[in-house]
Amino acid sequence: EIVLTQSPGTLSLSPGERATLSCRASQSVSSSYLAWYQQKPGQAPRLLIYGASSRATGIPDRFSGSGSGTDFTLTISRLEPEDFAVYYCQQYGSPTSNTFGQGTKLEIK
Amino acid sequence: QVQLVQSGAEVKKPGASVKVSCKASGYTFTGYYMHWVRQAPGQGLEWMGWINPNSGGTNYAQKFQGRVTMTRDTSISTAYMELSRLRSDDTAVYYCARDREAVHVNLFDPWGQGTLVTVSS
C-alpha cells in the first residue's frame, strides 16, 4: 500500500501570501493519479485537483498542482480568507485501494 | 445538480451494527461507483470501500473486511453502508462520495454531508 506523507502538518500564513503544501509518496504514483481535497470545519471534503495538476470544476485558478512520481505539490498563489482549511492528498492509481495523506492545516497567521 | 443526502446521526452501543444511507439525485445512479470514507474526530480521511450500483459488486478496504457490507437499492437511488460489531474507535463521521467519472477512477466528487456515528456504552 502506498503511504502518503504530507508536510508541513500546520502552515501559518497571512491572506495574500503564497502557500506551498507537499505530499510525498512511499512509492511512485502511477500516471500521476494524485488528487487534492480541501476540507473546512464541519463540511465534507471538496475535490480541488486531480491528475496531479488538473483543477476540478469551479476551482479558482489560484489553486495549482504539480509533481510526478513520488513528490507532489499544491500551491495557492494568493491566499484568500476562505482558503484557510485542511488539505488532503490522495492517490487513486489502484482500482481496489485508496490512501490519503494525514492532512495539512492551513491557518491564519 | 448532483446531490448526495445521507441519513441522520446515530448512537450505538459497542457490539451493535449501524446502517447509513446515501440517497443520490441529479444523475443516473447506476452509472457511477459509490464510495464510503470515514473520519474519526479530529483525524484524517479513511477510505472504506466502494460499490458498483449497477452490478452490486463491492470492494472493501482490508481493514474493514468481515465487518462492512455495502448494498444499494436502485429503485430509490440509494446506497447503504452497514458496519457491524461496532467499537468505540468506530466513532466517526461517515461520508458517501460518488466517483467523479462514469468510468471507475476512485476520485471522490461530490460528497454527501456526512453522518455522525457515535459508539458509546
Short mmCIF file of C-alpha atoms in Angstrom, two decimals:
data_model
loop_
_atom_site.label_atom_id
_atom_site.label_comp_id
_atom_site.label_asym_id
_atom_site.label_seq_id
_atom_site.Cartn_x
_atom_site.Cartn_y
_atom_site.Cartn_z
CA GLU A 1 0.00 0.00 0.00
CA ILE A 2 1.26 3.46 -0.92
CA VAL A 3 1.76 5.70 2.11
CA LEU A 4 1.36 9.45 1.60
CA THR A 5 3.17 11.87 3.90
CA GLN A 6 2.12 15.50 3.88
CA SER A 7 4.20 18.41 5.11
CA PRO A 8 4.10 20.60 6.96
CA GLY A 9 1.49 19.46 9.45
CA THR A 10 0.44 23.05 10.02
CA LEU A 11 1.19 26.09 7.88
CA SER A 12 0.61 29.59 9.27
CA LEU A 13 0.32 32.31 6.66
CA SER A 14 -1.47 35.60 6.06
CA PRO A 15 -4.05 36.42 3.39
CA GLY A 16 -2.33 37.43 0.16
CA GLU A 17 0.67 35.19 0.77
CA ARG A 18 1.63 32.12 -1.27
CA ALA A 19 1.09 28.66 0.20
CA THR A 20 3.07 25.59 -0.78
CA LEU A 21 1.91 22.20 0.51
CA SER A 22 3.82 18.97 -0.05
CA CYS A 23 2.73 15.36 -0.47
CA ARG A 24 5.35 12.62 -0.70
CA ALA A 25 4.51 9.02 -1.64
CA SER A 26 6.31 5.91 -0.41
CA GLN A 27 6.43 4.62 -3.98
CA SER A 28 5.75 6.05 -7.38
CA VAL A 29 2.14 7.07 -8.04
CA SER A 30 1.15 5.65 -11.40
CA SER A 31 0.15 8.06 -14.16
CA SER A 32 0.11 10.92 -11.66
CA TYR A 33 -3.10 9.63 -10.08
CA LEU A 34 -2.78 12.14 -7.29
CA ALA A 35 -5.61 14.36 -6.06
CA TRP A 36 -6.00 17.16 -3.53
CA TYR A 37 -9.06 17.89 -1.39
CA GLN A 38 -9.97 20.85 0.77
CA GLN A 39 -11.98 20.43 3.97
CA LYS A 40 -13.41 23.25 6.04
CA PRO A 41 -14.65 22.72 9.62
CA GLY A 42 -17.97 20.91 9.74
CA GLN A 43 -18.02 20.31 5.99
CA ALA A 44 -17.35 17.40 3.70
CA PRO A 45 -14.12 17.45 1.70
CA ARG A 46 -14.16 19.06 -1.76
CA LEU A 47 -12.11 17.91 -4.73
CA LEU A 48 -9.64 20.58 -5.85
CA ILE A 49 -7.06 18.93 -8.08
CA TYR A 50 -6.86 15.57 -9.87
CA GLY A 51 -4.29 14.01 -12.16
CA ALA A 52 -1.72 15.95 -10.12
CA SER A 53 -2.41 19.22 -11.95
CA SER A 54 -5.96 19.44 -13.32
CA ARG A 55 -8.38 21.71 -11.49
CA ALA A 56 -11.82 20.33 -10.70
CA THR A 57 -14.92 22.17 -11.86
CA GLY A 58 -15.34 25.60 -10.29
CA ILE A 59 -11.94 25.69 -8.57
CA PRO A 60 -10.26 29.12 -8.82
CA ASP A 61 -7.04 29.36 -10.80
CA ARG A 62 -5.07 30.47 -7.73
CA PHE A 63 -5.00 26.73 -6.89
CA SER A 64 -2.46 24.72 -8.85
CA GLY A 65 -0.95 21.28 -8.53
CA SER A 66 2.32 19.89 -9.76
CA GLY A 67 4.65 16.95 -9.42
CA SER A 68 5.10 13.38 -10.53
CA GLY A 69 6.48 10.09 -9.29
CA THR A 70 6.71 10.43 -5.52
CA ASP A 71 6.70 14.20 -4.97
CA PHE A 72 3.67 16.41 -5.41
CA THR A 73 2.84 20.00 -4.51
CA LEU A 74 -0.31 22.05 -4.07
CA THR A 75 0.24 25.78 -4.47
CA ILE A 76 -2.19 28.54 -3.61
CA SER A 77 -0.82 31.65 -5.27
CA ARG A 78 -2.52 34.36 -3.18
CA LEU A 79 -4.39 33.23 -0.12
CA GLU A 80 -7.96 34.36 0.31
CA PRO A 81 -9.67 34.21 3.74
CA GLU A 82 -11.81 31.27 2.58
CA ASP A 83 -8.72 29.19 1.73
CA PHE A 84 -7.81 28.52 5.35
CA ALA A 85 -8.74 24.88 5.82
CA VAL A 86 -7.27 21.40 5.95
CA TYR A 87 -5.88 19.92 2.74
CA TYR A 88 -5.52 16.22 1.97
CA CYS A 89 -3.74 14.48 -0.85
CA GLN A 90 -5.00 11.14 -2.17
CA GLN A 91 -3.52 8.56 -4.51
CA TYR A 92 -6.05 6.75 -6.64
CA GLY A 93 -3.96 4.68 -9.02
CA SER A 94 -5.28 1.32 -7.85
CA PRO A 95 -8.87 0.22 -8.55
CA THR A 96 -9.02 -1.64 -5.25
CA SER A 97 -7.39 0.72 -2.77
CA ASN A 98 -7.17 4.38 -1.94
CA THR A 99 -4.99 6.19 0.52
CA PHE A 100 -4.99 9.70 1.88
CA GLY A 101 -2.26 11.75 3.43
CA GLN A 102 -2.70 12.81 7.03
CA GLY A 103 -3.53 16.38 6.05
CA THR A 104 -2.01 19.85 6.26
CA LYS A 105 -3.82 22.50 8.26
CA LEU A 106 -3.52 25.93 6.69
CA GLU A 107 -4.19 28.52 9.38
CA ILE A 108 -4.26 32.29 9.52
CA LYS A 109 -1.11 33.80 10.97
CA GLN B 1 -27.45 19.22 -9.76
CA VAL B 2 -25.78 16.12 -8.37
CA GLN B 3 -26.62 15.67 -4.72
CA LEU B 4 -25.97 13.01 -2.10
CA VAL B 5 -28.12 13.17 1.04
CA GLN B 6 -27.21 10.94 3.96
CA SER B 7 -29.26 9.68 6.88
CA GLY B 8 -29.10 11.28 10.29
CA ALA B 9 -26.78 10.82 13.25
CA GLU B 10 -26.77 7.54 15.13
CA VAL B 11 -25.78 6.48 18.63
CA LYS B 12 -24.97 2.82 19.07
CA LYS B 13 -23.67 0.56 21.81
CA PRO B 14 -20.47 -1.46 21.40
CA GLY B 15 -21.14 -4.69 19.55
CA ALA B 16 -24.16 -3.34 17.69
CA SER B 17 -24.47 -2.59 13.98
CA VAL B 18 -25.24 0.62 12.14
CA LYS B 19 -26.61 1.16 8.64
CA VAL B 20 -26.12 4.52 6.95
CA SER B 21 -27.97 5.50 3.79
CA CYS B 22 -26.97 7.82 0.97
CA LYS B 23 -29.69 8.98 -1.44
CA ALA B 24 -28.47 10.18 -4.80
CA SER B 25 -30.18 12.59 -7.16
CA GLY B 26 -29.36 14.60 -10.27
CA TYR B 27 -27.66 11.81 -12.22
CA THR B 28 -28.04 8.17 -13.28
CA PHE B 29 -27.44 6.29 -10.04
CA THR B 30 -26.28 3.09 -11.71
CA GLY B 31 -23.71 4.91 -13.82
CA TYR B 32 -21.18 5.80 -11.13
CA TYR B 33 -19.40 3.87 -8.39
CA MET B 34 -20.15 4.98 -4.83
CA HIS B 35 -17.51 5.08 -2.14
CA TRP B 36 -17.60 5.31 1.64
CA VAL B 37 -15.00 7.27 3.59
CA ARG B 38 -14.89 7.86 7.32
CA GLN B 39 -13.27 10.46 9.55
CA ALA B 40 -12.76 9.98 13.28
CA PRO B 41 -12.99 13.13 15.43
CA GLY B 42 -10.03 15.40 14.71
CA GLN B 43 -8.47 12.81 12.43
CA GLY B 44 -7.90 12.31 8.71
CA LEU B 45 -9.83 10.54 5.98
CA GLU B 46 -10.04 6.75 5.75
CA TRP B 47 -11.41 5.01 2.67
CA MET B 48 -13.67 2.04 3.47
CA GLY B 49 -14.63 0.67 0.07
CA TRP B 50 -16.85 1.01 -2.96
CA ILE B 51 -19.96 -0.42 -4.51
CA ASN B 52 -20.83 -0.60 -8.17
CA PRO B 53 -24.53 0.37 -8.10
CA ASN B 54 -25.11 -1.25 -11.49
CA SER B 55 -23.90 -4.75 -10.64
CA GLY B 56 -23.89 -4.62 -6.85
CA GLY B 57 -20.23 -5.61 -6.88
CA THR B 58 -18.18 -4.38 -3.95
CA ASN B 59 -14.59 -3.90 -2.86
CA TYR B 60 -13.72 -3.29 0.77
CA ALA B 61 -10.55 -1.99 2.36
CA GLN B 62 -8.79 -4.85 4.08
CA LYS B 63 -9.21 -3.21 7.48
CA PHE B 64 -13.00 -3.46 7.25
CA GLN B 65 -13.43 -6.81 5.53
CA GLY B 66 -15.75 -9.03 7.51
CA ARG B 67 -17.38 -6.09 9.28
CA VAL B 68 -18.66 -3.86 6.48
CA THR B 69 -21.37 -4.52 3.93
CA MET B 70 -22.22 -2.10 1.13
CA THR B 71 -25.51 -2.50 -0.71
CA ARG B 72 -27.80 -0.46 -2.90
CA ASP B 73 -31.44 -0.13 -3.88
CA THR B 74 -31.58 1.06 -7.47
CA SER B 75 -35.34 1.66 -7.31
CA ILE B 76 -34.77 4.56 -4.93
CA SER B 77 -31.22 5.54 -5.98
CA THR B 78 -29.85 4.83 -2.52
CA ALA B 79 -26.60 3.29 -1.34
CA TYR B 80 -26.11 1.80 2.10
CA MET B 81 -23.14 1.08 4.32
CA GLU B 82 -23.57 -1.26 7.25
CA LEU B 83 -20.83 -1.68 9.84
CA SER B 84 -21.15 -4.45 12.40
CA ARG B 85 -19.54 -5.32 15.74
CA LEU B 86 -19.08 -1.65 16.49
CA ARG B 87 -16.29 -0.50 18.79
CA SER B 88 -15.64 2.86 20.39
CA ASP B 89 -12.98 3.62 17.80
CA ASP B 90 -15.63 3.38 15.07
CA THR B 91 -16.97 6.70 16.31
CA ALA B 92 -16.62 8.89 13.25
CA VAL B 93 -18.35 10.84 10.54
CA TYR B 94 -19.16 8.52 7.66
CA TYR B 95 -19.32 10.01 4.17
CA CYS B 96 -20.58 8.63 0.91
CA ALA B 97 -18.84 10.03 -2.15
CA ARG B 98 -19.56 9.42 -5.80
CA ASP B 99 -16.86 8.54 -8.26
CA ARG B 100 -16.15 11.61 -10.37
CA GLU B 101 -16.23 9.77 -13.68
CA ALA B 102 -18.57 7.22 -15.19
CA VAL B 103 -15.51 5.03 -15.60
CA HIS B 104 -14.20 3.85 -12.26
CA VAL B 105 -11.37 6.20 -11.29
CA ASN B 106 -11.59 6.36 -7.49
CA LEU B 107 -11.89 10.15 -7.44
CA PHE B 108 -14.47 11.41 -4.98
CA ASP B 109 -16.75 14.16 -6.24
CA PRO B 110 -19.24 15.05 -4.89
CA TRP B 111 -19.58 14.00 -1.26
CA GLY B 112 -22.56 13.56 0.99
CA GLN B 113 -22.93 15.80 4.02
CA GLY B 114 -21.73 13.09 6.40
CA THR B 115 -23.36 11.01 9.13
CA LEU B 116 -22.00 11.05 12.66
CA VAL B 117 -21.97 7.61 14.24
CA THR B 118 -21.21 7.59 17.95
CA VAL B 119 -20.38 4.30 19.66
CA SER B 120 -20.75 4.52 23.40
CA SER B 121 -21.93 2.35 26.23
#
